[in-house]
């Protein structure tokens, strides 16, 4: 269960997981410091979060599994930080 | 001495009431195929299935009365792929697909296969479907006698996932992988706040990658230098327990498909606040 750190968002994750399944990391959006989430509204305002620059998304591009699987976005890559 | 007048022994056999022909018998199969027909295997798996081998075995009754068994193998690195098998003239008697994964028997719900009778190459015309089912090393998909199932039918694969542990100041965001349909059952995570004084309020949010369609705001708030737990599940109630655990009810059933996300949205999240990795339980199907 190698431990990885995403070089874009600095999040850490294990892949494969304890059951052997691959985990597909995708960077979370970043909070918008100028637009706090308003709990008085029933649904969030899209401006409350910002798409992370150079986002990493390890999910496969739809339709590529049967041929040559490709991840959606490599971002800044990842670094293995533990066994 | 005289021999008694006894009849010689004879074998008395009751003749069967049913008789069978031994020549000119119709084939015990409704499926007559020719050289321009093919079998086409399409395999679709959950994206983490990994290297998977599909063994197609069939028996063909030829025009001269001989039965010809044959076997074709499709080896994949991802559990997804396609294989075309040209046929000879005759009656297709039986067909099966065996699935074997590198990691052993994959649970039912991970590998979905379809076998069609097709005509023409390289752009075959689909004639009919023979197999449409999940399969693994312990469950052969077969024709005839198998069941027809859509990829989203029946019980799925149950899996607990430990998500990404976000960096300090970042929210939780978990996305549904490609070619996958989830039924989210429950999710749990903890937030540890920094010494910065502020009143944090946590929401669980569901979106399709762009558009938000559901949000649940926690009952309680969280101040500085505290660790509190937040969970959401399809248990149908919401509340707070002991000021340290906030529970929210998810939509039931909570269907999600590729690109959909479950994430947190924290009002007044500070740079030093730190979400731990979420743990969540899903039932999943191949979204083929």
mmCIF file of C-alpha atoms in Angstrom, chain B residues 40-282:
data_model
loop_
_atom_site.group_PDB
_atom_site.id
_atom_site.type_symbol
_atom_site.label_atom_id
_atom_site.label_comp_id
_atom_site.label_asym_id
_atom_site.label_seq_id
_atom_site.Cartn_x
_atom_site.Cartn_y
_atom_site.Cartn_z
ATOM 1 C CA UNK B 40 -17.752 -10.745 -30.394
ATOM 2 C CA UNK B 41 -16.729 -10.490 -26.749
ATOM 3 C CA UNK B 42 -16.903 -7.082 -25.068
ATOM 4 C CA UNK B 43 -15.448 -6.868 -21.577
ATOM 5 C CA UNK B 44 -15.923 -3.897 -19.267
ATOM 6 C CA UNK B 45 -14.588 -3.717 -15.747
ATOM 7 C CA UNK B 46 -14.342 -1.318 -12.885
ATOM 8 C CA UNK B 47 -11.205 0.728 -13.578
ATOM 9 C CA UNK B 48 -9.217 -0.832 -10.739
ATOM 10 C CA UNK B 49 -9.786 -4.437 -11.897
ATOM 11 C CA UNK B 50 -6.249 -4.617 -13.335
ATOM 12 C CA UNK B 51 -4.883 -7.407 -15.524
ATOM 13 C CA UNK B 52 -7.705 -9.794 -16.378
ATOM 14 C CA UNK B 53 -7.883 -12.731 -18.774
ATOM 15 C CA UNK B 54 -11.074 -13.851 -20.493
ATOM 16 C CA UNK B 55 -11.277 -17.429 -21.808
ATOM 17 C CA UNK B 56 -14.061 -18.076 -24.290
ATOM 18 C CA UNK B 57 -14.934 -21.766 -24.758
ATOM 19 C CA UNK B 58 -17.483 -23.036 -27.225
ATOM 20 C CA UNK B 59 -18.591 -26.228 -28.962
ATOM 21 C CA UNK B 60 -19.723 -26.331 -32.575
ATOM 22 C CA UNK B 61 -21.625 -29.207 -34.209
ATOM 23 C CA UNK B 62 -20.240 -29.383 -37.733
ATOM 24 C CA UNK B 63 -22.118 -30.502 -40.838
ATOM 25 C CA UNK B 64 -20.335 -33.880 -40.793
ATOM 26 C CA UNK B 65 -21.694 -34.601 -37.318
ATOM 27 C CA UNK B 66 -18.491 -33.983 -35.415
ATOM 28 C CA UNK B 67 -18.391 -31.709 -32.417
ATOM 29 C CA UNK B 68 -15.549 -29.189 -32.537
ATOM 30 C CA UNK B 69 -14.629 -27.531 -29.248
ATOM 31 C CA UNK B 70 -12.546 -24.373 -29.434
ATOM 32 C CA UNK B 71 -11.055 -21.812 -27.064
ATOM 33 C CA UNK B 72 -9.974 -18.203 -27.520
ATOM 34 C CA UNK B 73 -8.292 -15.970 -24.950
ATOM 35 C CA UNK B 74 -8.455 -12.213 -24.465
ATOM 36 C CA UNK B 75 -5.714 -10.881 -22.165
ATOM 37 C CA UNK B 76 -6.184 -7.317 -20.899
ATOM 38 C CA UNK B 77 -4.253 -5.027 -18.590
ATOM 39 C CA UNK B 78 -7.340 -3.184 -17.350
ATOM 40 C CA UNK B 79 -10.152 -5.736 -17.494
ATOM 41 C CA UNK B 80 -11.644 -4.000 -20.517
ATOM 42 C CA UNK B 81 -11.287 -5.001 -24.152
ATOM 43 C CA UNK B 82 -12.855 -6.742 -27.138
ATOM 44 C CA UNK B 83 -12.282 -9.964 -29.061
ATOM 45 C CA UNK B 84 -13.684 -11.153 -32.400
ATOM 46 C CA UNK B 85 -13.932 -14.924 -32.997
ATOM 47 C CA UNK B 86 -14.739 -16.048 -36.563
ATOM 48 C CA UNK B 87 -16.942 -19.138 -36.745
ATOM 49 C CA UNK B 88 -17.259 -22.149 -39.042
ATOM 50 C CA UNK B 89 -20.535 -23.509 -40.397
ATOM 51 C CA UNK B 90 -22.551 -25.534 -37.929
ATOM 52 C CA UNK B 91 -24.742 -25.385 -34.877
ATOM 53 C CA UNK B 92 -23.389 -23.561 -31.845
ATOM 54 C CA UNK B 93 -24.019 -25.952 -28.970
ATOM 55 C CA UNK B 94 -22.586 -24.109 -25.976
ATOM 56 C CA UNK B 95 -20.586 -21.047 -25.028
ATOM 57 C CA UNK B 96 -18.953 -19.912 -21.800
ATOM 58 C CA UNK B 97 -16.604 -17.158 -20.630
ATOM 59 C CA UNK B 98 -14.205 -17.711 -17.752
ATOM 60 C CA UNK B 99 -12.694 -14.667 -16.049
ATOM 61 C CA UNK B 100 -9.395 -14.849 -14.192
ATOM 62 C CA UNK B 101 -7.658 -11.920 -12.543
ATOM 63 C CA UNK B 102 -4.076 -11.617 -11.399
ATOM 64 C CA UNK B 103 -5.227 -11.086 -7.840
ATOM 65 C CA UNK B 104 -7.386 -14.202 -7.865
ATOM 66 C CA UNK B 105 -11.157 -14.386 -7.909
ATOM 67 C CA UNK B 106 -12.525 -10.885 -8.264
ATOM 68 C CA UNK B 107 -15.792 -10.315 -6.431
ATOM 69 C CA UNK B 108 -18.982 -10.317 -8.446
ATOM 70 C CA UNK B 109 -19.712 -6.799 -9.629
ATOM 71 C CA UNK B 110 -16.275 -5.908 -10.982
ATOM 72 C CA UNK B 111 -16.154 -7.556 -14.421
ATOM 73 C CA UNK B 112 -19.061 -7.304 -16.853
ATOM 74 C CA UNK B 113 -19.107 -9.133 -20.174
ATOM 75 C CA UNK B 114 -21.269 -9.359 -23.242
ATOM 76 C CA UNK B 115 -20.999 -11.809 -26.136
ATOM 77 C CA UNK B 116 -22.839 -11.026 -29.350
ATOM 78 C CA UNK B 117 -23.371 -13.005 -32.524
ATOM 79 C CA UNK B 118 -22.199 -10.672 -35.271
ATOM 80 C CA UNK B 119 -21.844 -10.746 -39.029
ATOM 81 C CA UNK B 120 -19.233 -9.035 -41.177
ATOM 82 C CA UNK B 121 -15.782 -7.692 -40.440
ATOM 83 C CA UNK B 122 -14.229 -5.205 -39.598
ATOM 84 C CA UNK B 123 -17.521 -3.391 -38.996
ATOM 85 C CA UNK B 124 -19.717 -6.216 -37.764
ATOM 86 C CA UNK B 125 -23.480 -6.036 -37.645
ATOM 87 C CA UNK B 126 -24.893 -7.130 -34.339
ATOM 88 C CA UNK B 127 -27.289 -10.058 -34.859
ATOM 89 C CA UNK B 128 -28.194 -11.103 -31.337
ATOM 90 C CA UNK B 129 -26.898 -11.143 -27.783
ATOM 91 C CA UNK B 130 -25.895 -14.456 -26.248
ATOM 92 C CA UNK B 131 -24.297 -13.462 -22.927
ATOM 93 C CA UNK B 132 -24.758 -10.365 -20.807
ATOM 94 C CA UNK B 133 -23.693 -10.809 -17.217
ATOM 95 C CA UNK B 134 -21.110 -10.229 -14.508
ATOM 96 C CA UNK B 135 -18.622 -13.055 -14.126
ATOM 97 C CA UNK B 136 -15.562 -14.059 -12.145
ATOM 98 C CA UNK B 137 -13.404 -17.129 -11.580
ATOM 99 C CA UNK B 138 -16.171 -18.800 -9.594
ATOM 100 C CA UNK B 139 -19.090 -17.853 -11.812
ATOM 101 C CA UNK B 140 -19.019 -18.672 -15.514
ATOM 102 C CA UNK B 141 -21.137 -16.649 -17.860
ATOM 103 C CA UNK B 142 -22.794 -19.211 -20.138
ATOM 104 C CA UNK B 143 -25.077 -19.722 -23.101
ATOM 105 C CA UNK B 144 -27.532 -21.314 -23.127
ATOM 106 C CA UNK B 145 -28.860 -21.308 -19.599
ATOM 107 C CA UNK B 146 -27.279 -18.132 -18.292
ATOM 108 C CA UNK B 147 -29.059 -15.017 -17.181
ATOM 109 C CA UNK B 148 -29.238 -11.703 -19.001
ATOM 110 C CA UNK B 149 -28.334 -8.765 -16.798
ATOM 111 C CA UNK B 150 -27.708 -5.120 -17.493
ATOM 112 C CA UNK B 151 -24.526 -3.748 -15.965
ATOM 113 C CA UNK B 152 -26.443 -1.780 -13.350
ATOM 114 C CA UNK B 153 -28.691 -4.688 -12.281
ATOM 115 C CA UNK B 154 -28.436 -6.805 -9.157
ATOM 116 C CA UNK B 155 -26.103 -6.517 -6.222
ATOM 117 C CA UNK B 156 -22.931 -4.532 -6.837
ATOM 118 C CA UNK B 157 -19.434 -4.738 -5.456
ATOM 119 C CA UNK B 158 -19.229 -3.490 -1.849
ATOM 120 C CA UNK B 159 -16.097 -1.523 -1.088
ATOM 121 C CA UNK B 160 -14.784 0.711 1.695
ATOM 122 C CA UNK B 161 -12.429 3.403 0.404
ATOM 123 C CA UNK B 162 -9.961 5.583 2.297
ATOM 124 C CA UNK B 163 -9.751 8.836 0.388
ATOM 125 C CA UNK B 164 -7.129 11.536 0.085
ATOM 126 C CA UNK B 165 -5.878 13.152 3.281
ATOM 127 C CA UNK B 166 -6.016 16.819 2.244
ATOM 128 C CA UNK B 167 -3.267 19.293 3.065
ATOM 129 C CA UNK B 168 -4.007 21.842 5.778
ATOM 130 C CA UNK B 169 -6.489 24.449 4.628
ATOM 131 C CA UNK B 170 -7.916 22.233 1.890
ATOM 132 C CA UNK B 171 -11.329 20.622 1.645
ATOM 133 C CA UNK B 172 -12.231 16.974 1.081
ATOM 134 C CA UNK B 173 -13.157 16.093 -2.489
ATOM 135 C CA UNK B 174 -13.675 12.506 -3.696
ATOM 136 C CA UNK B 175 -14.733 11.693 -7.241
ATOM 137 C CA UNK B 176 -16.374 8.666 -8.845
ATOM 138 C CA UNK B 177 -13.893 6.880 -11.162
ATOM 139 C CA UNK B 178 -14.418 6.422 -14.887
ATOM 140 C CA UNK B 179 -16.832 3.720 -16.086
ATOM 141 C CA UNK B 180 -18.253 3.358 -12.581
ATOM 142 C CA UNK B 181 -21.601 3.867 -10.901
ATOM 143 C CA UNK B 182 -21.698 4.252 -7.132
ATOM 144 C CA UNK B 183 -24.391 4.037 -4.550
ATOM 145 C CA UNK B 184 -22.839 6.007 -1.719
ATOM 146 C CA UNK B 185 -23.884 4.477 1.601
ATOM 147 C CA UNK B 186 -21.902 6.410 4.219
ATOM 148 C CA UNK B 187 -18.933 8.744 4.629
ATOM 149 C CA UNK B 188 -16.971 9.788 7.711
ATOM 150 C CA UNK B 189 -14.211 12.351 8.293
ATOM 151 C CA UNK B 190 -12.665 14.403 11.065
ATOM 152 C CA UNK B 191 -11.724 18.081 11.106
ATOM 153 C CA UNK B 192 -8.968 19.351 13.414
ATOM 154 C CA UNK B 193 -8.995 23.104 13.770
ATOM 155 C CA UNK B 194 -6.038 25.399 14.368
ATOM 156 C CA UNK B 195 -5.658 27.931 17.160
ATOM 157 C CA UNK B 196 -7.115 30.669 14.968
ATOM 158 C CA UNK B 197 -10.371 31.842 16.506
ATOM 159 C CA UNK B 198 -13.264 31.446 14.094
ATOM 160 C CA UNK B 199 -16.588 29.634 13.936
ATOM 161 C CA UNK B 200 -16.411 26.903 11.313
ATOM 162 C CA UNK B 201 -19.543 25.397 9.810
ATOM 163 C CA UNK B 202 -19.226 22.241 7.731
ATOM 164 C CA UNK B 203 -21.409 21.209 4.784
ATOM 165 C CA UNK B 204 -21.417 17.963 2.842
ATOM 166 C CA UNK B 205 -21.923 18.679 -0.858
ATOM 167 C CA UNK B 206 -22.758 16.439 -3.817
ATOM 168 C CA UNK B 207 -22.142 17.623 -7.377
ATOM 169 C CA UNK B 208 -21.679 16.231 -10.876
ATOM 170 C CA UNK B 209 -18.241 17.809 -11.158
ATOM 171 C CA UNK B 210 -19.730 21.206 -11.956
ATOM 172 C CA UNK B 211 -23.319 21.564 -10.753
ATOM 173 C CA UNK B 212 -24.190 21.129 -7.098
ATOM 174 C CA UNK B 213 -27.433 19.239 -6.498
ATOM 175 C CA UNK B 214 -27.387 18.534 -2.764
ATOM 176 C CA UNK B 215 -26.001 20.094 0.385
ATOM 177 C CA UNK B 216 -26.364 19.258 4.064
ATOM 178 C CA UNK B 217 -25.210 21.775 6.659
ATOM 179 C CA UNK B 218 -24.035 20.362 9.968
ATOM 180 C CA UNK B 219 -26.095 21.139 13.037
ATOM 181 C CA UNK B 220 -23.187 22.240 15.181
ATOM 182 C CA UNK B 221 -20.257 24.576 14.649
ATOM 183 C CA UNK B 222 -16.598 24.082 15.459
ATOM 184 C CA UNK B 223 -14.316 26.541 17.215
ATOM 185 C CA UNK B 224 -10.539 26.719 17.541
ATOM 186 C CA UNK B 225 -8.255 23.863 18.617
ATOM 187 C CA UNK B 226 -10.868 21.120 18.405
ATOM 188 C CA UNK B 227 -11.243 17.787 16.638
ATOM 189 C CA UNK B 228 -14.790 16.960 15.603
ATOM 190 C CA UNK B 229 -16.286 14.190 13.481
ATOM 191 C CA UNK B 230 -18.657 14.582 10.575
ATOM 192 C CA UNK B 231 -20.539 11.788 8.881
ATOM 193 C CA UNK B 232 -23.261 11.439 6.314
ATOM 194 C CA UNK B 233 -25.178 8.333 5.406
ATOM 195 C CA UNK B 234 -28.360 6.957 3.961
ATOM 196 C CA UNK B 235 -29.706 6.359 7.450
ATOM 197 C CA UNK B 236 -32.409 8.943 7.033
ATOM 198 C CA UNK B 237 -31.816 11.157 10.042
ATOM 199 C CA UNK B 238 -29.620 14.055 11.003
ATOM 200 C CA UNK B 239 -28.416 15.281 14.349
ATOM 201 C CA UNK B 240 -25.529 15.909 16.652
ATOM 202 C CA UNK B 241 -24.097 13.632 19.270
ATOM 203 C CA UNK B 242 -22.059 14.792 22.213
ATOM 204 C CA UNK B 243 -21.003 18.022 20.429
ATOM 205 C CA UNK B 244 -18.265 16.067 18.649
ATOM 206 C CA UNK B 245 -20.145 14.082 15.994
ATOM 207 C CA UNK B 246 -22.450 15.642 13.443
ATOM 208 C CA UNK B 247 -24.605 13.273 11.365
ATOM 209 C CA UNK B 248 -26.391 14.159 8.133
ATOM 210 C CA UNK B 249 -28.786 12.107 6.053
ATOM 211 C CA UNK B 250 -27.800 11.501 2.431
ATOM 212 C CA UNK B 251 -30.356 11.213 -0.363
ATOM 213 C CA UNK B 252 -31.629 7.638 -0.580
ATOM 214 C CA UNK B 253 -30.537 5.947 -2.739
ATOM 215 C CA UNK B 254 -27.507 8.137 -3.308
ATOM 216 C CA UNK B 255 -26.641 7.368 -6.947
ATOM 217 C CA UNK B 256 -23.464 8.850 -8.379
ATOM 218 C CA UNK B 257 -21.671 8.245 -11.662
ATOM 219 C CA UNK B 258 -18.327 9.154 -13.256
ATOM 220 C CA UNK B 259 -17.111 12.723 -12.519
ATOM 221 C CA UNK B 260 -19.610 13.125 -9.645
ATOM 222 C CA UNK B 261 -18.057 14.245 -6.370
ATOM 223 C CA UNK B 262 -18.731 14.247 -2.665
ATOM 224 C CA UNK B 263 -16.894 17.030 -0.907
ATOM 225 C CA UNK B 264 -16.868 19.273 2.108
ATOM 226 C CA UNK B 265 -17.463 22.999 2.114
ATOM 227 C CA UNK B 266 -16.368 24.683 5.328
ATOM 228 C CA UNK B 267 -17.372 28.218 6.178
ATOM 229 C CA UNK B 268 -14.448 30.047 7.814
ATOM 230 C CA UNK B 269 -11.973 27.248 7.090
ATOM 231 C CA UNK B 270 -8.575 28.527 8.214
ATOM 232 C CA UNK B 271 -5.193 27.896 6.613
ATOM 233 C CA UNK B 272 -4.128 25.735 9.570
ATOM 234 C CA UNK B 273 -7.336 23.690 9.781
ATOM 235 C CA UNK B 274 -6.826 20.110 8.732
ATOM 236 C CA UNK B 275 -9.319 17.589 7.402
ATOM 237 C CA UNK B 276 -8.332 13.956 7.863
ATOM 238 C CA UNK B 277 -8.845 11.369 5.115
ATOM 239 C CA UNK B 278 -12.492 10.483 4.550
ATOM 240 C CA UNK B 279 -13.565 6.859 4.789
ATOM 241 C CA UNK B 280 -16.598 5.912 2.791
ATOM 242 C CA UNK B 281 -18.636 2.860 1.855
ATOM 243 C CA UNK B 282 -19.997 2.365 -1.648
#
